[in-house]
PDB file of C-alpha atoms and ligand atoms in Angstrom:
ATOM      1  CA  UNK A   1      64.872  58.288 -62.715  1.00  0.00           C
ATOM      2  CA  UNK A   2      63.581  54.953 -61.684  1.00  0.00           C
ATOM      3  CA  UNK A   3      61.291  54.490 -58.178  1.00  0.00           C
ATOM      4  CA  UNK A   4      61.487  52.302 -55.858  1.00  0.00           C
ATOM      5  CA  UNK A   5      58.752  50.968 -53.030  1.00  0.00           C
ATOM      6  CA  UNK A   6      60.536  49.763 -50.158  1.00  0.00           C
ATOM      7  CA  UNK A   7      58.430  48.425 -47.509  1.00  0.00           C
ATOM      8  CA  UNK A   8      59.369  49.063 -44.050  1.00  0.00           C
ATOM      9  CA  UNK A   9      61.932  51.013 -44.662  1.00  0.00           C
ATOM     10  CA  UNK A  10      61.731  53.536 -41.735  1.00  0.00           C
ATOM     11  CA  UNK A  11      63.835  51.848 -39.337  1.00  0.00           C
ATOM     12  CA  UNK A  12      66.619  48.564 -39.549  1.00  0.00           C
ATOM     13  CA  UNK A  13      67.430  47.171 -42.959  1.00  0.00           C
ATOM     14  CA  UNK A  14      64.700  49.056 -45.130  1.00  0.00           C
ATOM     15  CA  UNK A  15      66.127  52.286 -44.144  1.00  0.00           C
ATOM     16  CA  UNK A  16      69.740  50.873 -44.535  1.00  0.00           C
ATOM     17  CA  UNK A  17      68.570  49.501 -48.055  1.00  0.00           C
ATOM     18  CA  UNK A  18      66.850  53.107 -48.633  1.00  0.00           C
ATOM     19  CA  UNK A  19      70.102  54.637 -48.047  1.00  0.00           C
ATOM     20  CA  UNK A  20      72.071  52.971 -50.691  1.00  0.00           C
ATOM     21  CA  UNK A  21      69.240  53.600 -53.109  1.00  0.00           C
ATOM     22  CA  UNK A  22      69.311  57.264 -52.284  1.00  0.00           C
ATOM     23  CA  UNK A  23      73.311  57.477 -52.824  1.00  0.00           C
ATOM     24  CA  UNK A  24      72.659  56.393 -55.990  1.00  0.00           C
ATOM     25  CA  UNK A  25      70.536  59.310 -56.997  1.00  0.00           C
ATOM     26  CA  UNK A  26      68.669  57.407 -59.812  1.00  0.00           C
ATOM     27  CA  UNK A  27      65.305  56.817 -57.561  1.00  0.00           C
ATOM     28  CA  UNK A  28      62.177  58.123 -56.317  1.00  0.00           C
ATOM     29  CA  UNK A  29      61.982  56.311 -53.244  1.00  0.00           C
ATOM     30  CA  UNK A  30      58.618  55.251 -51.648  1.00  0.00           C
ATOM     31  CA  UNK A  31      59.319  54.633 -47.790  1.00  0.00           C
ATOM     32  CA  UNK A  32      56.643  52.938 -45.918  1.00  0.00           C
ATOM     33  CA  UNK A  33      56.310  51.704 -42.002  1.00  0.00           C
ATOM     34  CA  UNK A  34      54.942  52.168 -38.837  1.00  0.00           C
ATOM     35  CA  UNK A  35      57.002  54.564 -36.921  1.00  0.00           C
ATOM     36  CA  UNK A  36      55.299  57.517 -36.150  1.00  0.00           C
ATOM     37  CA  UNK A  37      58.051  59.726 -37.345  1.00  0.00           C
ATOM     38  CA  UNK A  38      58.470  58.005 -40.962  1.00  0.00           C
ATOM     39  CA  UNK A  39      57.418  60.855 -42.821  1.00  0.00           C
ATOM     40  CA  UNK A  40      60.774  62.844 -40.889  1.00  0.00           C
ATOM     41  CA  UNK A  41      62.915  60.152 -41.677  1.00  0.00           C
ATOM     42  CA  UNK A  42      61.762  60.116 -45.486  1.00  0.00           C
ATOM     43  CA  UNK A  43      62.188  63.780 -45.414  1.00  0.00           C
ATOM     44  CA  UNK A  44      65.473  63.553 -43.794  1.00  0.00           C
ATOM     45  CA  UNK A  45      66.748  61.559 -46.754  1.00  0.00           C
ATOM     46  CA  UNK A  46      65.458  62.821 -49.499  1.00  0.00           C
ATOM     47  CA  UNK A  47      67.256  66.469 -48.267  1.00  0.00           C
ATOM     48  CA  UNK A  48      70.184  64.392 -47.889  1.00  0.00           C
ATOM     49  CA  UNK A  49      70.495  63.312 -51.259  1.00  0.00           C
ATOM     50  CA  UNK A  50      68.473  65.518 -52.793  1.00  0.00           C
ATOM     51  CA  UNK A  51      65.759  62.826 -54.335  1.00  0.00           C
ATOM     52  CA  UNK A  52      62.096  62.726 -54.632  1.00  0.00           C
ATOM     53  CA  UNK A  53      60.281  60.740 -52.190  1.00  0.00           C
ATOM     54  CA  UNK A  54      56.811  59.852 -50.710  1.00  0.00           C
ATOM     55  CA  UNK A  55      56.014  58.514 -46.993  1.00  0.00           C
ATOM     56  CA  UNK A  56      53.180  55.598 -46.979  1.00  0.00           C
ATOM     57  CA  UNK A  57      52.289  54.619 -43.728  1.00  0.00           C
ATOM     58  CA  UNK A  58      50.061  51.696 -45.582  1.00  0.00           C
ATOM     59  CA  UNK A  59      49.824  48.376 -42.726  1.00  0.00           C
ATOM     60  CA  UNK A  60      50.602  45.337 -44.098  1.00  0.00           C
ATOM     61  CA  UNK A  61      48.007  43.595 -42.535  1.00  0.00           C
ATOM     62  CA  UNK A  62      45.256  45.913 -44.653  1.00  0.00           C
ATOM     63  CA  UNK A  63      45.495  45.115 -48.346  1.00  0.00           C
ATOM     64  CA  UNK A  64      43.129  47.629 -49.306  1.00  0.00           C
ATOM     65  CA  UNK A  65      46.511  49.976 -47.633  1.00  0.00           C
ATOM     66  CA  UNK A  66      48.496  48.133 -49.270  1.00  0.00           C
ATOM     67  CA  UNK A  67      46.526  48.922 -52.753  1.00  0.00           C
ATOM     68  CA  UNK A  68      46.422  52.752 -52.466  1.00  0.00           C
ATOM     69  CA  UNK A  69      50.206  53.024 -51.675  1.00  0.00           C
ATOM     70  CA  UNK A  70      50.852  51.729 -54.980  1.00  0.00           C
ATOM     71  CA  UNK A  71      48.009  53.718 -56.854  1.00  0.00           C
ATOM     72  CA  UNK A  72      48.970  56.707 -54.890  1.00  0.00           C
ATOM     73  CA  UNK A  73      52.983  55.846 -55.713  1.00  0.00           C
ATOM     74  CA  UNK A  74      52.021  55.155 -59.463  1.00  0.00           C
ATOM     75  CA  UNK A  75      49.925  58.350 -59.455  1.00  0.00           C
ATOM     76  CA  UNK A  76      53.014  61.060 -58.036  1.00  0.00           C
ATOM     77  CA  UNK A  77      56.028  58.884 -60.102  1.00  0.00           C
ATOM     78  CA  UNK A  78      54.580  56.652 -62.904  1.00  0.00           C
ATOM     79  CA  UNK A  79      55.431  53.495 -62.286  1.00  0.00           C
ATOM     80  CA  UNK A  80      56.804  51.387 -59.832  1.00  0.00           C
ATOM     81  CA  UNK A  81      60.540  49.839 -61.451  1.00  0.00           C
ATOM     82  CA  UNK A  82      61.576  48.252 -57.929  1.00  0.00           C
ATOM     83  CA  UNK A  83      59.586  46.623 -55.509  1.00  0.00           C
ATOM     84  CA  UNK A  84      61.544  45.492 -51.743  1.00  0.00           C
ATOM     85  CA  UNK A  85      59.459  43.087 -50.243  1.00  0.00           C
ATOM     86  CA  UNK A  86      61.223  43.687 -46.377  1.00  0.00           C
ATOM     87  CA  UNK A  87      58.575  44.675 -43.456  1.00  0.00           C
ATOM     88  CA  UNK A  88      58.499  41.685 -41.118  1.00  0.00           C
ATOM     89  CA  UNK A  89      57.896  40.511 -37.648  1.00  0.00           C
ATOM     90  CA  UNK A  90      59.257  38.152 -35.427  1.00  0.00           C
ATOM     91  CA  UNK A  91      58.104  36.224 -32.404  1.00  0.00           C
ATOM     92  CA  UNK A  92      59.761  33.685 -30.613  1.00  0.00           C
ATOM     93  CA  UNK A  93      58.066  30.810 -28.334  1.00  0.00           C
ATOM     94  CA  UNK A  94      57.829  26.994 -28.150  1.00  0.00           C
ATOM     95  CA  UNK A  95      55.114  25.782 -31.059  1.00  0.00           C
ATOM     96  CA  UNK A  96      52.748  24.669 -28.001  1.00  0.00           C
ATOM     97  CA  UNK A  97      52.377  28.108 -26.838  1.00  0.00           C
ATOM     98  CA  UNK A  98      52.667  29.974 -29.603  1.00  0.00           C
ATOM     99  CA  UNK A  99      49.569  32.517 -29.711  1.00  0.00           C
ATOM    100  CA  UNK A 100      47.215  31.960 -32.959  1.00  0.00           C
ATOM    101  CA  UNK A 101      46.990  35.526 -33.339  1.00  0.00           C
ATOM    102  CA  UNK A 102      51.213  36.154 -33.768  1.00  0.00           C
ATOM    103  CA  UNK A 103      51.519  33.695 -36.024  1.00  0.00           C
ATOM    104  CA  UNK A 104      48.836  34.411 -37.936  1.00  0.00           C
ATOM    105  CA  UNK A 105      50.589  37.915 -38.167  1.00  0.00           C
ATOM    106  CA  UNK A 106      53.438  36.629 -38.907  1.00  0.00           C
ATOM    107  CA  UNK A 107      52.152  34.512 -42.329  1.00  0.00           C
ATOM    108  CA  UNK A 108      50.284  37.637 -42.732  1.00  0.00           C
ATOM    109  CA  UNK A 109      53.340  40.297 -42.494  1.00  0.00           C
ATOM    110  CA  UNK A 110      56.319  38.584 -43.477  1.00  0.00           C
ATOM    111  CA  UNK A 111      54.468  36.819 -46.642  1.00  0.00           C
ATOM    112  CA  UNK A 112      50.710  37.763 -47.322  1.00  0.00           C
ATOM    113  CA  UNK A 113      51.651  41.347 -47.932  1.00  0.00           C
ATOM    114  CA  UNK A 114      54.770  40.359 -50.578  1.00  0.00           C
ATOM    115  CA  UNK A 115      51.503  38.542 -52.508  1.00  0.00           C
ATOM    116  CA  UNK A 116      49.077  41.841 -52.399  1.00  0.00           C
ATOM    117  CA  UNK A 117      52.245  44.045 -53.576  1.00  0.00           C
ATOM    118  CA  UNK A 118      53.664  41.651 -56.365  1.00  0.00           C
ATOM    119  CA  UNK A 119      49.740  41.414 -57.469  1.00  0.00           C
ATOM    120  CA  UNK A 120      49.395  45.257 -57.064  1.00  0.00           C
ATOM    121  CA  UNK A 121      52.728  46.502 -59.414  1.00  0.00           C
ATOM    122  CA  UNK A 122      52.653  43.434 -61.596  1.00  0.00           C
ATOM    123  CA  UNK A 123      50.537  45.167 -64.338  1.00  0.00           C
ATOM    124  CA  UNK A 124      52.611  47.988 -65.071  1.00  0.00           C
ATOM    125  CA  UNK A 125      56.080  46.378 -64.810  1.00  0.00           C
ATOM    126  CA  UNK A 126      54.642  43.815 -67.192  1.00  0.00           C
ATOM    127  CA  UNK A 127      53.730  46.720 -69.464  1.00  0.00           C
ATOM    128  CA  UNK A 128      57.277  48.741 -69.044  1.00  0.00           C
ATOM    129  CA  UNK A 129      58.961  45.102 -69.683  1.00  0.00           C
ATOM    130  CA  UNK A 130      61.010  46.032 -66.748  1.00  0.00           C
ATOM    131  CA  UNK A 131      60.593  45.148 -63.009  1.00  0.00           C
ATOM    132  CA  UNK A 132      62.638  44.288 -59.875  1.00  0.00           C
ATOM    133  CA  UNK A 133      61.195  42.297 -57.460  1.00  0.00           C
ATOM    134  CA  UNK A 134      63.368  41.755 -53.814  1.00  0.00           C
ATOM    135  CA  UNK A 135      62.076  39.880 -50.955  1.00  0.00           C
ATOM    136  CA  UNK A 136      64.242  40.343 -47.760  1.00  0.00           C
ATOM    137  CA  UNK A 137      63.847  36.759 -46.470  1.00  0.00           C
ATOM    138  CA  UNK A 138      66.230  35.353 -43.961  1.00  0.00           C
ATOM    139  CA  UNK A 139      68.909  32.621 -43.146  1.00  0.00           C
ATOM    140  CA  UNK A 140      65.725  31.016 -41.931  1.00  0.00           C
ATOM    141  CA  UNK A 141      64.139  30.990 -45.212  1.00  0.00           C
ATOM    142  CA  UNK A 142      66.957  28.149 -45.808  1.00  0.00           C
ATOM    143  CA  UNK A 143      67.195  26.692 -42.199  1.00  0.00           C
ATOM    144  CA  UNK A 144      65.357  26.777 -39.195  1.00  0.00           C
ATOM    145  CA  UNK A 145      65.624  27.155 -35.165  1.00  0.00           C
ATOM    146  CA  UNK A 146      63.685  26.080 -32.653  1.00  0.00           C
ATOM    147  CA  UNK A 147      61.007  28.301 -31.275  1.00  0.00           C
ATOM    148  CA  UNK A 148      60.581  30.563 -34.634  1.00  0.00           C
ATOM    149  CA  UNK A 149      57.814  28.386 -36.229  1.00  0.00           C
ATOM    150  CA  UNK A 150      56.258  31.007 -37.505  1.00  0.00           C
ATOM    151  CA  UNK A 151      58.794  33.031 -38.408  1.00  0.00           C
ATOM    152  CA  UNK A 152      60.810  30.269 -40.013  1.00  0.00           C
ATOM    153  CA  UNK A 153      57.239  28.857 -42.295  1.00  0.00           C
ATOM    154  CA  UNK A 154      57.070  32.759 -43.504  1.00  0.00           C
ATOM    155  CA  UNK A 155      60.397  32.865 -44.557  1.00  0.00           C
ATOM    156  CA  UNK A 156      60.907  29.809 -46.560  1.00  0.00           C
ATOM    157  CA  UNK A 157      57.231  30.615 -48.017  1.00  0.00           C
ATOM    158  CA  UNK A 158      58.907  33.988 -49.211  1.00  0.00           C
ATOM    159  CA  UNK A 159      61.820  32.144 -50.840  1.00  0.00           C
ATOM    160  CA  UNK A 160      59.159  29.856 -52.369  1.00  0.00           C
ATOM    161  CA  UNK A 161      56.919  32.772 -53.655  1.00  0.00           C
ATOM    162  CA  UNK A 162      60.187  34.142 -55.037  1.00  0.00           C
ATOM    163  CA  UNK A 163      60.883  30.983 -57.383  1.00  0.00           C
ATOM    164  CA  UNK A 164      57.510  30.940 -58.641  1.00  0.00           C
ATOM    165  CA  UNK A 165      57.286  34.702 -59.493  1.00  0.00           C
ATOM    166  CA  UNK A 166      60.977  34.875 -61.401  1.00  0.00           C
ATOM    167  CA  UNK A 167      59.517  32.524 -63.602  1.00  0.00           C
ATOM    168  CA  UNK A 168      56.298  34.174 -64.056  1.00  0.00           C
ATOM    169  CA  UNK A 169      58.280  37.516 -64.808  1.00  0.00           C
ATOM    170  CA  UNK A 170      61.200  36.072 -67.270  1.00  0.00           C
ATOM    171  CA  UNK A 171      59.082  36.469 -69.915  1.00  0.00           C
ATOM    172  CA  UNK A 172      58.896  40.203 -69.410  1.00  0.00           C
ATOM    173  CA  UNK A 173      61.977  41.307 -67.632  1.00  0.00           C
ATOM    174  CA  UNK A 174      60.711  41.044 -64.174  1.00  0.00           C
ATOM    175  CA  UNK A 175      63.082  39.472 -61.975  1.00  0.00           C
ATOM    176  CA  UNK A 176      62.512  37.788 -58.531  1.00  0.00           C
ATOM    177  CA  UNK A 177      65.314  37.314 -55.879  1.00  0.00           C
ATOM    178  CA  UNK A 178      65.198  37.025 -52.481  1.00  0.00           C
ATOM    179  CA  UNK A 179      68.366  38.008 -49.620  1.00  0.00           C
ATOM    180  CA  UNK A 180      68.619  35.975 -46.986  1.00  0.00           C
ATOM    181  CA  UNK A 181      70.308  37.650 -43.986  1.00  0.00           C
ATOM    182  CA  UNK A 182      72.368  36.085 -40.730  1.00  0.00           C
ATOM    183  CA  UNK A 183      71.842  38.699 -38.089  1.00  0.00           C
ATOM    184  CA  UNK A 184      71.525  42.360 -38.439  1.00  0.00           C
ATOM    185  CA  UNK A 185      71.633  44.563 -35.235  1.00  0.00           C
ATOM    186  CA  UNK A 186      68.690  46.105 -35.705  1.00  0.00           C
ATOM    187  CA  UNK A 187      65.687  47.032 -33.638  1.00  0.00           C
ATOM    188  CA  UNK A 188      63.970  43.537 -34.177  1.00  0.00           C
ATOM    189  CA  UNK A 189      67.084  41.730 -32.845  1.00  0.00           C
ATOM    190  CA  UNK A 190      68.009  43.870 -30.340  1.00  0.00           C
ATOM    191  CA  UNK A 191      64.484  43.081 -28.613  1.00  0.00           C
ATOM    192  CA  UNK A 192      65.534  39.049 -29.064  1.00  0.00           C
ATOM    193  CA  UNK A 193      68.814  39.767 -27.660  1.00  0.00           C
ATOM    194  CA  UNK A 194      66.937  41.524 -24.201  1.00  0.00           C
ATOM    195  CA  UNK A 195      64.582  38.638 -24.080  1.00  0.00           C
ATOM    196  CA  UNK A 196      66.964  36.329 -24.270  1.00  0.00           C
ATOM    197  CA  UNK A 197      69.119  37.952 -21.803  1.00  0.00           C
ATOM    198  CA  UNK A 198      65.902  37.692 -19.172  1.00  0.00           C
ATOM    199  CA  UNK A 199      64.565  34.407 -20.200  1.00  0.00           C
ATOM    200  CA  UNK A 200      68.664  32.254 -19.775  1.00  0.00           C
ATOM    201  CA  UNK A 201      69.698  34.871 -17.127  1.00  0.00           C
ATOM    202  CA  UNK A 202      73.061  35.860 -19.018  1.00  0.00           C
ATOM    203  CA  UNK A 203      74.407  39.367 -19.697  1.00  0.00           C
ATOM    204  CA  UNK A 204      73.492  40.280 -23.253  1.00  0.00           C
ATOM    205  CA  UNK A 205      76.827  39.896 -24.597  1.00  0.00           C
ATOM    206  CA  UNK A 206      76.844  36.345 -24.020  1.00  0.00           C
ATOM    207  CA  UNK A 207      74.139  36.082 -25.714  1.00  0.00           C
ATOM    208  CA  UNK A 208      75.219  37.485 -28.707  1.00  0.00           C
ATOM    209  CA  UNK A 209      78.208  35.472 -28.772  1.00  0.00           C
ATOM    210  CA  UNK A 210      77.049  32.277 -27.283  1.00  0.00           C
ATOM    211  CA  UNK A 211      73.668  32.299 -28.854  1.00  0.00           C
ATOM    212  CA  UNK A 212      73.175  34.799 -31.670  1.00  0.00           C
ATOM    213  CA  UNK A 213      76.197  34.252 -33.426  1.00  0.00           C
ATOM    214  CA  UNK A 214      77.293  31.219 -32.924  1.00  0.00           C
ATOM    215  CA  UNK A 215      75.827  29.141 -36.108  1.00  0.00           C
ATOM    216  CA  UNK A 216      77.684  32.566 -38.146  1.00  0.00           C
ATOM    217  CA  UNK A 217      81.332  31.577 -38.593  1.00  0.00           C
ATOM    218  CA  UNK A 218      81.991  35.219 -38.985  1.00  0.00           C
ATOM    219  CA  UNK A 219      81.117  36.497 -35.865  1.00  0.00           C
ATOM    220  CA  UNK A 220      79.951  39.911 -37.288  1.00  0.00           C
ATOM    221  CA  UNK A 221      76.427  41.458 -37.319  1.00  0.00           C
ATOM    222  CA  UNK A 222      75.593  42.072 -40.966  1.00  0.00           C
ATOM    223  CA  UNK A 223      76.254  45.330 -42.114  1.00  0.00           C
ATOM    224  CA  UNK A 224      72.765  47.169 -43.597  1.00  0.00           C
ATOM    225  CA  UNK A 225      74.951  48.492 -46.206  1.00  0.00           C
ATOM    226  CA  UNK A 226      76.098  45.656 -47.720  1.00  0.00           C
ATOM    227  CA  UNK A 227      72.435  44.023 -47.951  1.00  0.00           C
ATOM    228  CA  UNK A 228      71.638  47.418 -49.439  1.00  0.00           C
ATOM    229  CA  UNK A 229      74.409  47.499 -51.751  1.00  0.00           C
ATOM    230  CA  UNK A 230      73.446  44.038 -52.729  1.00  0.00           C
ATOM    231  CA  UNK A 231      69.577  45.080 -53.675  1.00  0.00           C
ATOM    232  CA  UNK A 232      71.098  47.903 -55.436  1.00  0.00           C
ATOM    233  CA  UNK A 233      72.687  45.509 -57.884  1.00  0.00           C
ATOM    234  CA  UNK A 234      69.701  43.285 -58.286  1.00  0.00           C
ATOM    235  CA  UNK A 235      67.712  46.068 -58.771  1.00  0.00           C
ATOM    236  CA  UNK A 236      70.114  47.140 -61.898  1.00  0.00           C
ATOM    237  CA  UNK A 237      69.535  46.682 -65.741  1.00  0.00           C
ATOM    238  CA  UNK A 238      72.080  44.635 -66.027  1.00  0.00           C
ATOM    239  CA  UNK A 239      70.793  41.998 -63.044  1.00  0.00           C
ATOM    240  CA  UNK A 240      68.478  40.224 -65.739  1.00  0.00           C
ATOM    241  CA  UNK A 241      69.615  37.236 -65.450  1.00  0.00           C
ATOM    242  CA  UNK A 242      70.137  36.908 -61.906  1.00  0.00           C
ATOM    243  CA  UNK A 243      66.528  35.504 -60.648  1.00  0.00           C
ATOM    244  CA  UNK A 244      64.978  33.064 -58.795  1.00  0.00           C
ATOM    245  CA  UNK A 245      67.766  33.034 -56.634  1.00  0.00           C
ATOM    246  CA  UNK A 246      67.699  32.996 -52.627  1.00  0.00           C
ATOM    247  CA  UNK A 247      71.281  34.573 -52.011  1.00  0.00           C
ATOM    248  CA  UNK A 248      72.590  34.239 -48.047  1.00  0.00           C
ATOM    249  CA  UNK A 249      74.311  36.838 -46.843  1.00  0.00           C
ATOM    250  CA  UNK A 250      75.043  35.447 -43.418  1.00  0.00           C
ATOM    251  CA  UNK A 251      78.673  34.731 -42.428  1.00  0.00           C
ATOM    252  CA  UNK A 252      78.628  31.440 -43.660  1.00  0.00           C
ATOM    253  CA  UNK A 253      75.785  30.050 -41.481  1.00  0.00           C
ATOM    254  CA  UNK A 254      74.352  28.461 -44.844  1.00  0.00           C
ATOM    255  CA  UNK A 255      77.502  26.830 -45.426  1.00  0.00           C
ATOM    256  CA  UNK A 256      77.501  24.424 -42.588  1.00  0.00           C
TER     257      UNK A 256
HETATM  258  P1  NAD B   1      62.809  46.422 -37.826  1.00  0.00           P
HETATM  259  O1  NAD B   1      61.897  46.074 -36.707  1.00  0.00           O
HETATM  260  O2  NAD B   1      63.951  47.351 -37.581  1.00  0.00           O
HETATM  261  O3  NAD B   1      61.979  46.997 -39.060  1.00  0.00           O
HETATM  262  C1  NAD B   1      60.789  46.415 -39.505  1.00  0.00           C
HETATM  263  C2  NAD B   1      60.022  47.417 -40.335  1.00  0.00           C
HETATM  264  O4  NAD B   1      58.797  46.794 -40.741  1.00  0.00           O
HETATM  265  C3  NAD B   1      59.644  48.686 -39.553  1.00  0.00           C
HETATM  266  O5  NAD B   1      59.732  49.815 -40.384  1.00  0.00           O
HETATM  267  C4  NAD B   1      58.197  48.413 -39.181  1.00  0.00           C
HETATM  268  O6  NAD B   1      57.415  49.597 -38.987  1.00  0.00           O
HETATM  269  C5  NAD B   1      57.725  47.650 -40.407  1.00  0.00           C
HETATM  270  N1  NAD B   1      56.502  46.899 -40.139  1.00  0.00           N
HETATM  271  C6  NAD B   1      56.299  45.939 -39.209  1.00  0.00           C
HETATM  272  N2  NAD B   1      55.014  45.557 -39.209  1.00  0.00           N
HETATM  273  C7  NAD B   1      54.393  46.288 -40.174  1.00  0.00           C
HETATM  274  C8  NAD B   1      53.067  46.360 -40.651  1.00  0.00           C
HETATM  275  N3  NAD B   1      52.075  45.614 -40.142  1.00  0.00           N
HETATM  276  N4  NAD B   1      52.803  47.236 -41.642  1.00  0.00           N
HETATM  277  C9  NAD B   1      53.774  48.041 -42.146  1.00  0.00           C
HETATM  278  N5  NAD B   1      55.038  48.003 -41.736  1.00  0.00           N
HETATM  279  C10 NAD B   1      55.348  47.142 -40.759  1.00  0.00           C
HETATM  280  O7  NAD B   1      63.316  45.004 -38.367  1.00  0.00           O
HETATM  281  P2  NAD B   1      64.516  44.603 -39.366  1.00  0.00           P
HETATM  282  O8  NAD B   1      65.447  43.781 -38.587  1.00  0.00           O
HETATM  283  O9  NAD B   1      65.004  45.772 -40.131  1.00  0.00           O
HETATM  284  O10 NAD B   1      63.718  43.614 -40.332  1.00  0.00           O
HETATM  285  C11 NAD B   1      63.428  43.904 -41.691  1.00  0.00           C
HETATM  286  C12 NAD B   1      63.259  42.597 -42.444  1.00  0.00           C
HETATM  287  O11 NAD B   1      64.485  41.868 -42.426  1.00  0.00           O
HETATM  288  C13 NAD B   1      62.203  41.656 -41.834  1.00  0.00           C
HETATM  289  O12 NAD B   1      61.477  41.029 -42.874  1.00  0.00           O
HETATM  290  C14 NAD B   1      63.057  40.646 -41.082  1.00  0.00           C
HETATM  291  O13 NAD B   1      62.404  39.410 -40.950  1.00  0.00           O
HETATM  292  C15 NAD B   1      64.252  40.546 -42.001  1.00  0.00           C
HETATM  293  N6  NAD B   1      65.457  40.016 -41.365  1.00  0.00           N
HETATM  294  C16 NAD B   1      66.011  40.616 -40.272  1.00  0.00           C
HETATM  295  C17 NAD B   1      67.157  40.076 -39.708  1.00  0.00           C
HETATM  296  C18 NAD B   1      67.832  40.714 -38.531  1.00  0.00           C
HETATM  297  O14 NAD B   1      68.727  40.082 -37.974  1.00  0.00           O
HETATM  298  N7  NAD B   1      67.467  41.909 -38.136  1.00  0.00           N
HETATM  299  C19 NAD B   1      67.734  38.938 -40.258  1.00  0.00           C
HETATM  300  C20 NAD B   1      67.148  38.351 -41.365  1.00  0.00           C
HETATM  301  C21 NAD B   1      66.011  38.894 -41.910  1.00  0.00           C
END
């Protein structure tokens, strides 16, 4: 059995990832995140597919939390083979009014804490000459849009960080990638897609189609499962060689 830390993964994509690593039956699975009921949903999972698992409800804006969910996850499984880099925030407003306190969240959520956790496993994947580093950036780590300042400089920081630590970990089997997703319905997006709605006065169809989706040429949400199946492989023995890479998964936004 391998384990694998997967940060925010009570709720969106980190429980969709979580999934796929649980249908594999080859990992512990640390779940971490906010929601009050995250120790149910890790529960709920682990009965499911019958794996071993342990609920951190470490905040990624405390690295001293951040700290004991390793020692804690090291102390009940071992070591730590996979790390998923994926709690994040998002906050959308026009650079002149953007609060100093959400985007200093931001920085602090979406990249800080993917700094404190590398730092924190780095040791013992070095000395197990195996580790598996994913950061769930975004099609805004390659691009940007307007009004996401924040949100866009913490994403292509992640996809920098990524670079830098694939080569720091070649030399012992630690690989670095980061996914960069289009649009996922989850709860984060569906909040943007209600704002949105109240702030241009459109149903929130429309704005899905006419706003959301429209730099996608597939006009399809991304599915969790296939960004899960897709850490799943770069989380694999085989995936070596496959680092340093910022891989879009996002209808073809990228490719325009
Ligand atoms: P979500 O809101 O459904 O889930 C976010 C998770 O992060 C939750 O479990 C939440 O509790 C956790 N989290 C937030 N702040 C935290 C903190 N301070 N400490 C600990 N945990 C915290 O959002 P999601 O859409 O699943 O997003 C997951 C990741 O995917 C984010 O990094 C996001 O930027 C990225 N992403 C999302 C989309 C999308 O369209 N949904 C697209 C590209 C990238």
């Amino acid at each position: 059995m391998k384990t694998a830390l997967i940060t925010g993964s009570t709720s969106g994509i980190g429980l969709g990832i979580a999934r796929e690593f649980a249908k594999t039956k080859q990992y512990n699975i640390i779940f971490n995140g906010l929601e009050t009921n995250g120790q149910e949903i890790a529960d709920s999972i682990a009965k499911e597919f019958g794996i071993a698992i342990m609920f951190s409800p470490a905040n990624m804006l405390k690295p001293e939390e951040l700290r004991k969910m390793v020692s804690d996850a090291n102390a009940k499984f071992g070591s730590i083979d996979v790390l998923i880099n994926n709690a994040g925030i998002q906050f959308v407003s026009a650079v002149e009014d953007f609060p100093d306190e959400k985007w200093n969240a931001i920085i602090a959520i979406n990249l800080t804490s993917a700094f404190y956790l590398t730092k924190a496993v780095w040791k013992g994947m070095k000395e197990k000459k195996f580790g598996r580093i994913i950061n769930i950036a975004s099609a805004h780590g390659l691009v940007a849009s307007e009004f996401k300042s924040a949100y866009v400089a913490s994403k292509h920081g992640i996809v920098g960080f990524t670079k830098t630590i694939a080569l720091e970990g070649a030399p012992f089997n630690i690989n670095c990638n980061a996914i960069c997703p289009g649009y996922v319905k989850t709860p984060l997006v569906e909040k943007q897609i209600a704002d949105q709605a109240k702030t241009h006065n459109i149903p929130e169809s429309e704005v899905v189609s006419k706003i959301m989706l429209a730099k996608q040429a597939v006009k399809e949400f991304v599915p969790v499962e296939t960004l899960g199946q897709l850490a799943v492989l770069l989380a694999s023995d085989g995936a070596t060689t496959i680092t340093g890479t910022a891989i879009p998964v996002d209808g073809g936004w990228n490719a325009q």
